[in-house]
Amino acid sequence: MDKLLIEGGVPLAGELAISGAKNAALPLMCAALLTREPLRLANVPHLKDVATMLQLLGRMGVAVTIEESDGVLLHCAGDPLPEAPYELVRTMRASILTLGPLLARCGHARVSLPGGCAIGARPVDIHIRGLQAMGADIRVEHGYVEARAERLHGAKIVCDLVTVTGTENLMMAATLAEGTTVIENAAREPEVTDLAECLNAMGARIAGAGTDIVTVEGVARLHGARHGIMPDRIETGTYLVAAAATGGHVRLTRTRADILDAAIEKLREAGADIRVEADAIELQARGPLQAVGVHTAPYPAFPTDMQAQFMALNCIARGTAVITETIFENRFMHAVELKRLGADIDIAGATAVVRGVAALDGATVMATDLRASASLVIAGLVARGETLIDRIYHLDRGYERLEEKLSRLGARVRRVR
Ligand code: UD1
């Protein structure tokens, strides 16, 4: 199993291009199931999760052509095989995003239940209830969601809580439904907006994406389109935190600050200088960092996917930070690993209290999930001596060429087998 060896203590410096967003790419790829015509995506990130999704879509009968400069052409000309098997779904929960499109296109779908994951139970009941409201007959049997509907119809759906992939699944299903669907308490994440823009380019009629009420007027069919995937705001935020924590100076290109306001605000509060351009962000660390409290909540509030990275930053900041995680029930697993590096952290339920220490010391640590891994990388970059991070396959799911990108910024990091 691959490990990452980091020799800490080098301030990150230089310029880096940010990749396309994983969490936009995955639903966008599933949108190819909605049409017989080709969907051409650009700025597709090279990630394990993207490869898994391509494999899943390929099994369903989608022809996949990898094109130059991060392009992928997806063409589902015939009737797709509407089944997502457990062995693929269990490695990537986002496979549930095939449920809505398959049901809308084929009238039935059999998609494995994702099951729990390291950071929490993560049920899909809101996806299911929304599709039922649109007329689907759904049974959950033998670990699979079996859904049938001759043609889905429009409905008013009030989501019990804000769910990103739930909103995306229902929005995709509604594009081909008879009549109008209104999704209330919808997720406002920019990835939902990116998906809506692509679906509209395919002929869908979606209004309100990016607000908490999304209205979808169903159409008889969708056609092909081209779409450039938005930049990855979590990758962007992770490199900004890494630069701040190491006392560095970086300029990130091919990205946007407006999708990351909450995290940028926190970095400024911590004492970093941030300059924003139309498609670039520059961060320069100025003196010691101050502890910053973090409270995760749905967009536009502070993202749960940036919580672990800010915990790493707070480990070496001046003062005490209170971090509250409201989205997932078990998302502090990085804390025990950070403590192995000398961090001072107390956890009580959904709250972590992080008291800054003067320095961290390298050690062997274990990655437990994608963003927890990112926090260990940041801590390793800051720590004195060597940090060895085990189980970095989590990182490969969501960070494109991480060690190459970090090396380009001067970090001493390499993959060991
Ligand atoms: C997406 C992101 C993930 C991010 C998360 C929250 C993708 C591929 N993944 O995950 O990186 O951490 O949003 O920003 O976009 N819930 C239910 N019932 C449901 C659906 C969700 O109870 O039917 C709960 C979840 O357990 C969780 C909360 O709602 O506590 C939010 O989850 P959700 O927004 O659905 O996360 P994902 O879409 O899976």
mmCIF file with all atom_site columns, C-alpha atoms in Angstrom, residues 3-173:
data_model
loop_
_atom_site.group_PDB
_atom_site.id
_atom_site.type_symbol
_atom_site.label_atom_id
_atom_site.label_alt_id
_atom_site.label_comp_id
_atom_site.label_asym_id
_atom_site.label_entity_id
_atom_site.label_seq_id
_atom_site.pdbx_PDB_ins_code
_atom_site.Cartn_x
_atom_site.Cartn_y
_atom_site.Cartn_z
_atom_site.occupancy
_atom_site.B_iso_or_equiv
_atom_site.pdbx_formal_charge
_atom_site.auth_seq_id
_atom_site.auth_comp_id
_atom_site.auth_asym_id
_atom_site.auth_atom_id
_atom_site.pdbx_PDB_model_num
ATOM 1   C CA . LYS A 1 3   ? 2.478   5.794  1.841   1.00 0.00 ? 3   LYS A CA 1
ATOM 2   C CA . LEU A 1 4   ? 3.471   9.438  1.744   1.00 0.00 ? 4   LEU A CA 1
ATOM 3   C CA . LEU A 1 5   ? 6.756   10.542 3.282   1.00 0.00 ? 5   LEU A CA 1
ATOM 4   C CA . ILE A 1 6   ? 6.977   14.224 4.142   1.00 0.00 ? 6   ILE A CA 1
ATOM 5   C CA . GLU A 1 7   ? 9.949   16.082 5.502   1.00 0.00 ? 7   GLU A CA 1
ATOM 6   C CA . GLY A 1 8   ? 8.402   19.105 7.143   1.00 0.00 ? 8   GLY A CA 1
ATOM 7   C CA . GLY A 1 9   ? 9.561   22.637 7.655   1.00 0.00 ? 9   GLY A CA 1
ATOM 8   C CA . VAL A 1 10  ? 9.542   24.088 4.136   1.00 0.00 ? 10  VAL A CA 1
ATOM 9   C CA . PRO A 1 11  ? 7.268   27.099 3.506   1.00 0.00 ? 11  PRO A CA 1
ATOM 10  C CA . LEU A 1 12  ? 5.248   26.417 0.342   1.00 0.00 ? 12  LEU A CA 1
ATOM 11  C CA . ALA A 1 13  ? 6.063   28.890 -2.417  1.00 0.00 ? 13  ALA A CA 1
ATOM 12  C CA . GLY A 1 14  ? 5.170   29.272 -6.070  1.00 0.00 ? 14  GLY A CA 1
ATOM 13  C CA . GLU A 1 15  ? 2.266   28.976 -8.477  1.00 0.00 ? 15  GLU A CA 1
ATOM 14  C CA . LEU A 1 16  ? -0.104  26.060 -8.971  1.00 0.00 ? 16  LEU A CA 1
ATOM 15  C CA . ALA A 1 17  ? -3.065  25.323 -11.232 1.00 0.00 ? 17  ALA A CA 1
ATOM 16  C CA . ILE A 1 18  ? -6.146  23.952 -9.499  1.00 0.00 ? 18  ILE A CA 1
ATOM 17  C CA . SER A 1 19  ? -7.965  20.964 -11.018 1.00 0.00 ? 19  SER A CA 1
ATOM 18  C CA . GLY A 1 20  ? -11.631 20.514 -11.866 1.00 0.00 ? 20  GLY A CA 1
ATOM 19  C CA . ALA A 1 21  ? -13.903 19.799 -8.919  1.00 0.00 ? 21  ALA A CA 1
ATOM 20  C CA . LYS A 1 22  ? -14.374 16.168 -7.918  1.00 0.00 ? 22  LYS A CA 1
ATOM 21  C CA . ASN A 1 23  ? -17.782 16.866 -6.439  1.00 0.00 ? 23  ASN A CA 1
ATOM 22  C CA . ALA A 1 24  ? -18.934 18.556 -9.637  1.00 0.00 ? 24  ALA A CA 1
ATOM 23  C CA . ALA A 1 25  ? -17.375 15.984 -11.976 1.00 0.00 ? 25  ALA A CA 1
ATOM 24  C CA . LEU A 1 26  ? -19.135 12.992 -10.391 1.00 0.00 ? 26  LEU A CA 1
ATOM 25  C CA . PRO A 1 27  ? -22.744 14.226 -10.814 1.00 0.00 ? 27  PRO A CA 1
ATOM 26  C CA . LEU A 1 28  ? -21.917 15.734 -14.216 1.00 0.00 ? 28  LEU A CA 1
ATOM 27  C CA . MET A 1 29  ? -20.716 12.344 -15.466 1.00 0.00 ? 29  MET A CA 1
ATOM 28  C CA . CYS A 1 30  ? -23.989 10.776 -14.300 1.00 0.00 ? 30  CYS A CA 1
ATOM 29  C CA . ALA A 1 31  ? -25.890 13.357 -16.360 1.00 0.00 ? 31  ALA A CA 1
ATOM 30  C CA . ALA A 1 32  ? -24.650 11.494 -19.459 1.00 0.00 ? 32  ALA A CA 1
ATOM 31  C CA . LEU A 1 33  ? -27.177 8.769  -18.574 1.00 0.00 ? 33  LEU A CA 1
ATOM 32  C CA . LEU A 1 34  ? -30.005 11.213 -19.281 1.00 0.00 ? 34  LEU A CA 1
ATOM 33  C CA . THR A 1 35  ? -29.461 11.488 -23.040 1.00 0.00 ? 35  THR A CA 1
ATOM 34  C CA . ARG A 1 36  ? -28.786 9.390  -26.143 1.00 0.00 ? 36  ARG A CA 1
ATOM 35  C CA . GLU A 1 37  ? -26.448 12.100 -27.382 1.00 0.00 ? 37  GLU A CA 1
ATOM 36  C CA . PRO A 1 38  ? -22.805 12.647 -26.367 1.00 0.00 ? 38  PRO A CA 1
ATOM 37  C CA . LEU A 1 39  ? -21.894 14.751 -23.350 1.00 0.00 ? 39  LEU A CA 1
ATOM 38  C CA . ARG A 1 40  ? -18.436 16.292 -23.564 1.00 0.00 ? 40  ARG A CA 1
ATOM 39  C CA . LEU A 1 41  ? -16.863 17.353 -20.277 1.00 0.00 ? 41  LEU A CA 1
ATOM 40  C CA . ALA A 1 42  ? -13.688 19.434 -19.996 1.00 0.00 ? 42  ALA A CA 1
ATOM 41  C CA . ASN A 1 43  ? -11.426 20.076 -16.995 1.00 0.00 ? 43  ASN A CA 1
ATOM 42  C CA . VAL A 1 44  ? -12.100 16.568 -15.651 1.00 0.00 ? 44  VAL A CA 1
ATOM 43  C CA . PRO A 1 45  ? -9.784  15.866 -12.699 1.00 0.00 ? 45  PRO A CA 1
ATOM 44  C CA . HIS A 1 46  ? -7.578  12.744 -12.729 1.00 0.00 ? 46  HIS A CA 1
ATOM 45  C CA . LEU A 1 47  ? -8.819  11.062 -9.588  1.00 0.00 ? 47  LEU A CA 1
ATOM 46  C CA . LYS A 1 48  ? -9.591  7.579  -8.352  1.00 0.00 ? 48  LYS A CA 1
ATOM 47  C CA . ASP A 1 49  ? -13.253 8.514  -7.788  1.00 0.00 ? 49  ASP A CA 1
ATOM 48  C CA . VAL A 1 50  ? -13.524 9.756  -11.370 1.00 0.00 ? 50  VAL A CA 1
ATOM 49  C CA . ALA A 1 51  ? -12.007 6.489  -12.642 1.00 0.00 ? 51  ALA A CA 1
ATOM 50  C CA . THR A 1 52  ? -14.477 4.527  -10.495 1.00 0.00 ? 52  THR A CA 1
ATOM 51  C CA . MET A 1 53  ? -17.396 6.522  -11.897 1.00 0.00 ? 53  MET A CA 1
ATOM 52  C CA . LEU A 1 54  ? -16.161 5.952  -15.469 1.00 0.00 ? 54  LEU A CA 1
ATOM 53  C CA . GLN A 1 55  ? -15.941 2.235  -14.718 1.00 0.00 ? 55  GLN A CA 1
ATOM 54  C CA . LEU A 1 56  ? -19.480 2.222  -13.330 1.00 0.00 ? 56  LEU A CA 1
ATOM 55  C CA . LEU A 1 57  ? -20.896 4.162  -16.293 1.00 0.00 ? 57  LEU A CA 1
ATOM 56  C CA . GLY A 1 58  ? -18.957 1.907  -18.681 1.00 0.00 ? 58  GLY A CA 1
ATOM 57  C CA . ARG A 1 59  ? -20.609 -1.153 -17.129 1.00 0.00 ? 59  ARG A CA 1
ATOM 58  C CA . MET A 1 60  ? -23.983 0.483  -17.676 1.00 0.00 ? 60  MET A CA 1
ATOM 59  C CA . GLY A 1 61  ? -23.221 0.816  -21.370 1.00 0.00 ? 61  GLY A CA 1
ATOM 60  C CA . VAL A 1 62  ? -21.932 4.378  -21.588 1.00 0.00 ? 62  VAL A CA 1
ATOM 61  C CA . ALA A 1 63  ? -19.150 4.681  -24.182 1.00 0.00 ? 63  ALA A CA 1
ATOM 62  C CA . VAL A 1 64  ? -16.260 6.561  -22.608 1.00 0.00 ? 64  VAL A CA 1
ATOM 63  C CA . THR A 1 65  ? -13.633 8.366  -24.694 1.00 0.00 ? 65  THR A CA 1
ATOM 64  C CA . ILE A 1 66  ? -10.771 10.089 -22.932 1.00 0.00 ? 66  ILE A CA 1
ATOM 65  C CA . GLU A 1 67  ? -9.845  13.220 -24.867 1.00 0.00 ? 67  GLU A CA 1
ATOM 66  C CA . GLU A 1 68  ? -6.886  15.550 -24.779 1.00 0.00 ? 68  GLU A CA 1
ATOM 67  C CA . SER A 1 69  ? -6.416  18.204 -22.121 1.00 0.00 ? 69  SER A CA 1
ATOM 68  C CA . ASP A 1 70  ? -8.571  16.667 -19.409 1.00 0.00 ? 70  ASP A CA 1
ATOM 69  C CA . GLY A 1 71  ? -11.592 16.011 -21.614 1.00 0.00 ? 71  GLY A CA 1
ATOM 70  C CA . VAL A 1 72  ? -13.982 13.074 -21.413 1.00 0.00 ? 72  VAL A CA 1
ATOM 71  C CA . LEU A 1 73  ? -16.684 12.208 -23.920 1.00 0.00 ? 73  LEU A CA 1
ATOM 72  C CA . LEU A 1 74  ? -19.572 10.172 -22.525 1.00 0.00 ? 74  LEU A CA 1
ATOM 73  C CA . HIS A 1 75  ? -22.098 8.649  -24.896 1.00 0.00 ? 75  HIS A CA 1
ATOM 74  C CA . CYS A 1 76  ? -25.032 6.555  -23.753 1.00 0.00 ? 76  CYS A CA 1
ATOM 75  C CA . ALA A 1 77  ? -26.593 5.891  -27.178 1.00 0.00 ? 77  ALA A CA 1
ATOM 76  C CA . GLY A 1 78  ? -28.510 2.739  -26.284 1.00 0.00 ? 78  GLY A CA 1
ATOM 77  C CA . ASP A 1 79  ? -30.604 1.827  -23.272 1.00 0.00 ? 79  ASP A CA 1
ATOM 78  C CA . PRO A 1 80  ? -28.291 1.709  -20.256 1.00 0.00 ? 80  PRO A CA 1
ATOM 79  C CA . LEU A 1 81  ? -28.095 -1.345 -18.031 1.00 0.00 ? 81  LEU A CA 1
ATOM 80  C CA . PRO A 1 82  ? -29.723 0.261  -14.993 1.00 0.00 ? 82  PRO A CA 1
ATOM 81  C CA . GLU A 1 83  ? -27.725 -1.375 -12.250 1.00 0.00 ? 83  GLU A CA 1
ATOM 82  C CA . ALA A 1 84  ? -25.001 -0.108 -9.900  1.00 0.00 ? 84  ALA A CA 1
ATOM 83  C CA . PRO A 1 85  ? -23.425 -3.089 -8.124  1.00 0.00 ? 85  PRO A CA 1
ATOM 84  C CA . TYR A 1 86  ? -22.298 -3.128 -4.499  1.00 0.00 ? 86  TYR A CA 1
ATOM 85  C CA . GLU A 1 87  ? -18.616 -3.669 -5.251  1.00 0.00 ? 87  GLU A CA 1
ATOM 86  C CA . LEU A 1 88  ? -18.404 -0.289 -6.993  1.00 0.00 ? 88  LEU A CA 1
ATOM 87  C CA . VAL A 1 89  ? -20.871 1.628  -4.825  1.00 0.00 ? 89  VAL A CA 1
ATOM 88  C CA . ARG A 1 90  ? -19.107 0.606  -1.625  1.00 0.00 ? 90  ARG A CA 1
ATOM 89  C CA . THR A 1 91  ? -15.860 2.195  -2.829  1.00 0.00 ? 91  THR A CA 1
ATOM 90  C CA . MET A 1 92  ? -17.596 5.426  -3.831  1.00 0.00 ? 92  MET A CA 1
ATOM 91  C CA . ARG A 1 93  ? -20.835 6.640  -2.281  1.00 0.00 ? 93  ARG A CA 1
ATOM 92  C CA . ALA A 1 94  ? -21.384 9.118  -5.107  1.00 0.00 ? 94  ALA A CA 1
ATOM 93  C CA . SER A 1 95  ? -22.491 6.105  -7.211  1.00 0.00 ? 95  SER A CA 1
ATOM 94  C CA . ILE A 1 96  ? -25.941 6.796  -5.731  1.00 0.00 ? 96  ILE A CA 1
ATOM 95  C CA . LEU A 1 97  ? -26.019 9.713  -8.218  1.00 0.00 ? 97  LEU A CA 1
ATOM 96  C CA . THR A 1 98  ? -26.857 7.209  -10.965 1.00 0.00 ? 98  THR A CA 1
ATOM 97  C CA . LEU A 1 99  ? -30.206 6.413  -9.307  1.00 0.00 ? 99  LEU A CA 1
ATOM 98  C CA . GLY A 1 100 ? -32.131 9.516  -10.401 1.00 0.00 ? 100 GLY A CA 1
ATOM 99  C CA . PRO A 1 101 ? -30.861 9.583  -14.011 1.00 0.00 ? 101 PRO A CA 1
ATOM 100 C CA . LEU A 1 102 ? -31.351 5.807  -14.536 1.00 0.00 ? 102 LEU A CA 1
ATOM 101 C CA . LEU A 1 103 ? -34.884 5.908  -13.194 1.00 0.00 ? 103 LEU A CA 1
ATOM 102 C CA . ALA A 1 104 ? -35.787 8.917  -15.326 1.00 0.00 ? 104 ALA A CA 1
ATOM 103 C CA . ARG A 1 105 ? -34.283 7.445  -18.501 1.00 0.00 ? 105 ARG A CA 1
ATOM 104 C CA . CYS A 1 106 ? -35.097 3.709  -18.130 1.00 0.00 ? 106 CYS A CA 1
ATOM 105 C CA . GLY A 1 107 ? -38.138 3.632  -15.860 1.00 0.00 ? 107 GLY A CA 1
ATOM 106 C CA . HIS A 1 108 ? -36.297 1.410  -13.432 1.00 0.00 ? 108 HIS A CA 1
ATOM 107 C CA . ALA A 1 109 ? -33.013 1.238  -11.579 1.00 0.00 ? 109 ALA A CA 1
ATOM 108 C CA . ARG A 1 110 ? -31.259 -1.088 -9.169  1.00 0.00 ? 110 ARG A CA 1
ATOM 109 C CA . VAL A 1 111 ? -28.562 0.689  -7.211  1.00 0.00 ? 111 VAL A CA 1
ATOM 110 C CA . SER A 1 112 ? -26.760 -0.717 -4.220  1.00 0.00 ? 112 SER A CA 1
ATOM 111 C CA . LEU A 1 113 ? -27.242 1.089  -0.919  1.00 0.00 ? 113 LEU A CA 1
ATOM 112 C CA . PRO A 1 114 ? -23.953 2.784  -0.100  1.00 0.00 ? 114 PRO A CA 1
ATOM 113 C CA . GLY A 1 115 ? -23.888 1.664  3.550   1.00 0.00 ? 115 GLY A CA 1
ATOM 114 C CA . GLY A 1 116 ? -22.132 3.647  6.252   1.00 0.00 ? 116 GLY A CA 1
ATOM 115 C CA . CYS A 1 117 ? -18.730 5.190  5.855   1.00 0.00 ? 117 CYS A CA 1
ATOM 116 C CA . ALA A 1 118 ? -15.891 6.293  8.086   1.00 0.00 ? 118 ALA A CA 1
ATOM 117 C CA . ILE A 1 119 ? -17.300 9.758  8.758   1.00 0.00 ? 119 ILE A CA 1
ATOM 118 C CA . GLY A 1 120 ? -20.892 8.775  9.538   1.00 0.00 ? 120 GLY A CA 1
ATOM 119 C CA . ALA A 1 121 ? -24.004 6.767  8.712   1.00 0.00 ? 121 ALA A CA 1
ATOM 120 C CA . ARG A 1 122 ? -24.822 8.854  5.620   1.00 0.00 ? 122 ARG A CA 1
ATOM 121 C CA . PRO A 1 123 ? -28.286 7.518  4.750   1.00 0.00 ? 123 PRO A CA 1
ATOM 122 C CA . VAL A 1 124 ? -29.968 8.193  1.377   1.00 0.00 ? 124 VAL A CA 1
ATOM 123 C CA . ASP A 1 125 ? -33.533 8.416  2.688   1.00 0.00 ? 125 ASP A CA 1
ATOM 124 C CA . ILE A 1 126 ? -34.046 11.929 1.318   1.00 0.00 ? 126 ILE A CA 1
ATOM 125 C CA . HIS A 1 127 ? -33.055 10.801 -2.204  1.00 0.00 ? 127 HIS A CA 1
ATOM 126 C CA . ILE A 1 128 ? -35.555 7.942  -1.900  1.00 0.00 ? 128 ILE A CA 1
ATOM 127 C CA . ARG A 1 129 ? -38.419 10.000 -0.464  1.00 0.00 ? 129 ARG A CA 1
ATOM 128 C CA . GLY A 1 130 ? -37.973 12.631 -3.162  1.00 0.00 ? 130 GLY A CA 1
ATOM 129 C CA . LEU A 1 131 ? -38.172 10.052 -5.950  1.00 0.00 ? 131 LEU A CA 1
ATOM 130 C CA . GLN A 1 132 ? -41.222 8.490  -4.275  1.00 0.00 ? 132 GLN A CA 1
ATOM 131 C CA . ALA A 1 133 ? -42.890 11.897 -4.271  1.00 0.00 ? 133 ALA A CA 1
ATOM 132 C CA . MET A 1 134 ? -42.245 11.946 -8.025  1.00 0.00 ? 134 MET A CA 1
ATOM 133 C CA . GLY A 1 135 ? -44.190 8.691  -8.381  1.00 0.00 ? 135 GLY A CA 1
ATOM 134 C CA . ALA A 1 136 ? -41.455 6.075  -8.100  1.00 0.00 ? 136 ALA A CA 1
ATOM 135 C CA . ASP A 1 137 ? -42.214 2.742  -6.507  1.00 0.00 ? 137 ASP A CA 1
ATOM 136 C CA . ILE A 1 138 ? -39.147 2.060  -4.388  1.00 0.00 ? 138 ILE A CA 1
ATOM 137 C CA . ARG A 1 139 ? -38.189 -0.978 -2.393  1.00 0.00 ? 139 ARG A CA 1
ATOM 138 C CA . VAL A 1 140 ? -35.026 -1.477 -0.440  1.00 0.00 ? 140 VAL A CA 1
ATOM 139 C CA . GLU A 1 141 ? -34.234 -5.195 -0.612  1.00 0.00 ? 141 GLU A CA 1
ATOM 140 C CA . HIS A 1 142 ? -31.083 -7.244 -0.171  1.00 0.00 ? 142 HIS A CA 1
ATOM 141 C CA . GLY A 1 143 ? -28.992 -4.091 0.179   1.00 0.00 ? 143 GLY A CA 1
ATOM 142 C CA . TYR A 1 144 ? -30.260 -2.610 -3.086  1.00 0.00 ? 144 TYR A CA 1
ATOM 143 C CA . VAL A 1 145 ? -32.585 0.270  -3.897  1.00 0.00 ? 145 VAL A CA 1
ATOM 144 C CA . GLU A 1 146 ? -35.010 -1.033 -6.528  1.00 0.00 ? 146 GLU A CA 1
ATOM 145 C CA . ALA A 1 147 ? -36.907 1.800  -8.146  1.00 0.00 ? 147 ALA A CA 1
ATOM 146 C CA . ARG A 1 148 ? -39.605 1.749  -10.816 1.00 0.00 ? 148 ARG A CA 1
ATOM 147 C CA . ALA A 1 149 ? -41.713 4.430  -12.477 1.00 0.00 ? 149 ALA A CA 1
ATOM 148 C CA . GLU A 1 150 ? -43.252 4.451  -15.911 1.00 0.00 ? 150 GLU A CA 1
ATOM 149 C CA . ARG A 1 151 ? -42.605 8.164  -16.106 1.00 0.00 ? 151 ARG A CA 1
ATOM 150 C CA . LEU A 1 152 ? -41.765 10.285 -13.108 1.00 0.00 ? 152 LEU A CA 1
ATOM 151 C CA . HIS A 1 153 ? -44.064 13.231 -12.493 1.00 0.00 ? 153 HIS A CA 1
ATOM 152 C CA . GLY A 1 154 ? -43.369 16.640 -11.047 1.00 0.00 ? 154 GLY A CA 1
ATOM 153 C CA . ALA A 1 155 ? -43.786 17.120 -7.309  1.00 0.00 ? 155 ALA A CA 1
ATOM 154 C CA . LYS A 1 156 ? -43.119 19.514 -4.481  1.00 0.00 ? 156 LYS A CA 1
ATOM 155 C CA . ILE A 1 157 ? -40.317 18.070 -2.387  1.00 0.00 ? 157 ILE A CA 1
ATOM 156 C CA . VAL A 1 158 ? -39.234 19.569 0.919   1.00 0.00 ? 158 VAL A CA 1
ATOM 157 C CA . CYS A 1 159 ? -35.888 18.067 1.923   1.00 0.00 ? 159 CYS A CA 1
ATOM 158 C CA . ASP A 1 160 ? -35.709 17.287 5.658   1.00 0.00 ? 160 ASP A CA 1
ATOM 159 C CA . LEU A 1 161 ? -32.140 18.523 5.691   1.00 0.00 ? 161 LEU A CA 1
ATOM 160 C CA . VAL A 1 162 ? -29.777 19.983 3.170   1.00 0.00 ? 162 VAL A CA 1
ATOM 161 C CA . THR A 1 163 ? -28.227 17.235 1.056   1.00 0.00 ? 163 THR A CA 1
ATOM 162 C CA . VAL A 1 164 ? -25.871 17.923 -1.819  1.00 0.00 ? 164 VAL A CA 1
ATOM 163 C CA . THR A 1 165 ? -26.041 14.658 -3.764  1.00 0.00 ? 165 THR A CA 1
ATOM 164 C CA . GLY A 1 166 ? -29.718 14.348 -2.787  1.00 0.00 ? 166 GLY A CA 1
ATOM 165 C CA . THR A 1 167 ? -30.490 17.687 -4.450  1.00 0.00 ? 167 THR A CA 1
ATOM 166 C CA . GLU A 1 168 ? -28.435 16.654 -7.498  1.00 0.00 ? 168 GLU A CA 1
ATOM 167 C CA . ASN A 1 169 ? -30.132 13.259 -7.804  1.00 0.00 ? 169 ASN A CA 1
ATOM 168 C CA . LEU A 1 170 ? -33.626 14.748 -7.600  1.00 0.00 ? 170 LEU A CA 1
ATOM 169 C CA . MET A 1 171 ? -32.745 17.602 -9.950  1.00 0.00 ? 171 MET A CA 1
ATOM 170 C CA . MET A 1 172 ? -31.453 15.153 -12.585 1.00 0.00 ? 172 MET A CA 1
ATOM 171 C CA . ALA A 1 173 ? -34.499 12.893 -12.214 1.00 0.00 ? 173 ALA A CA 1
#
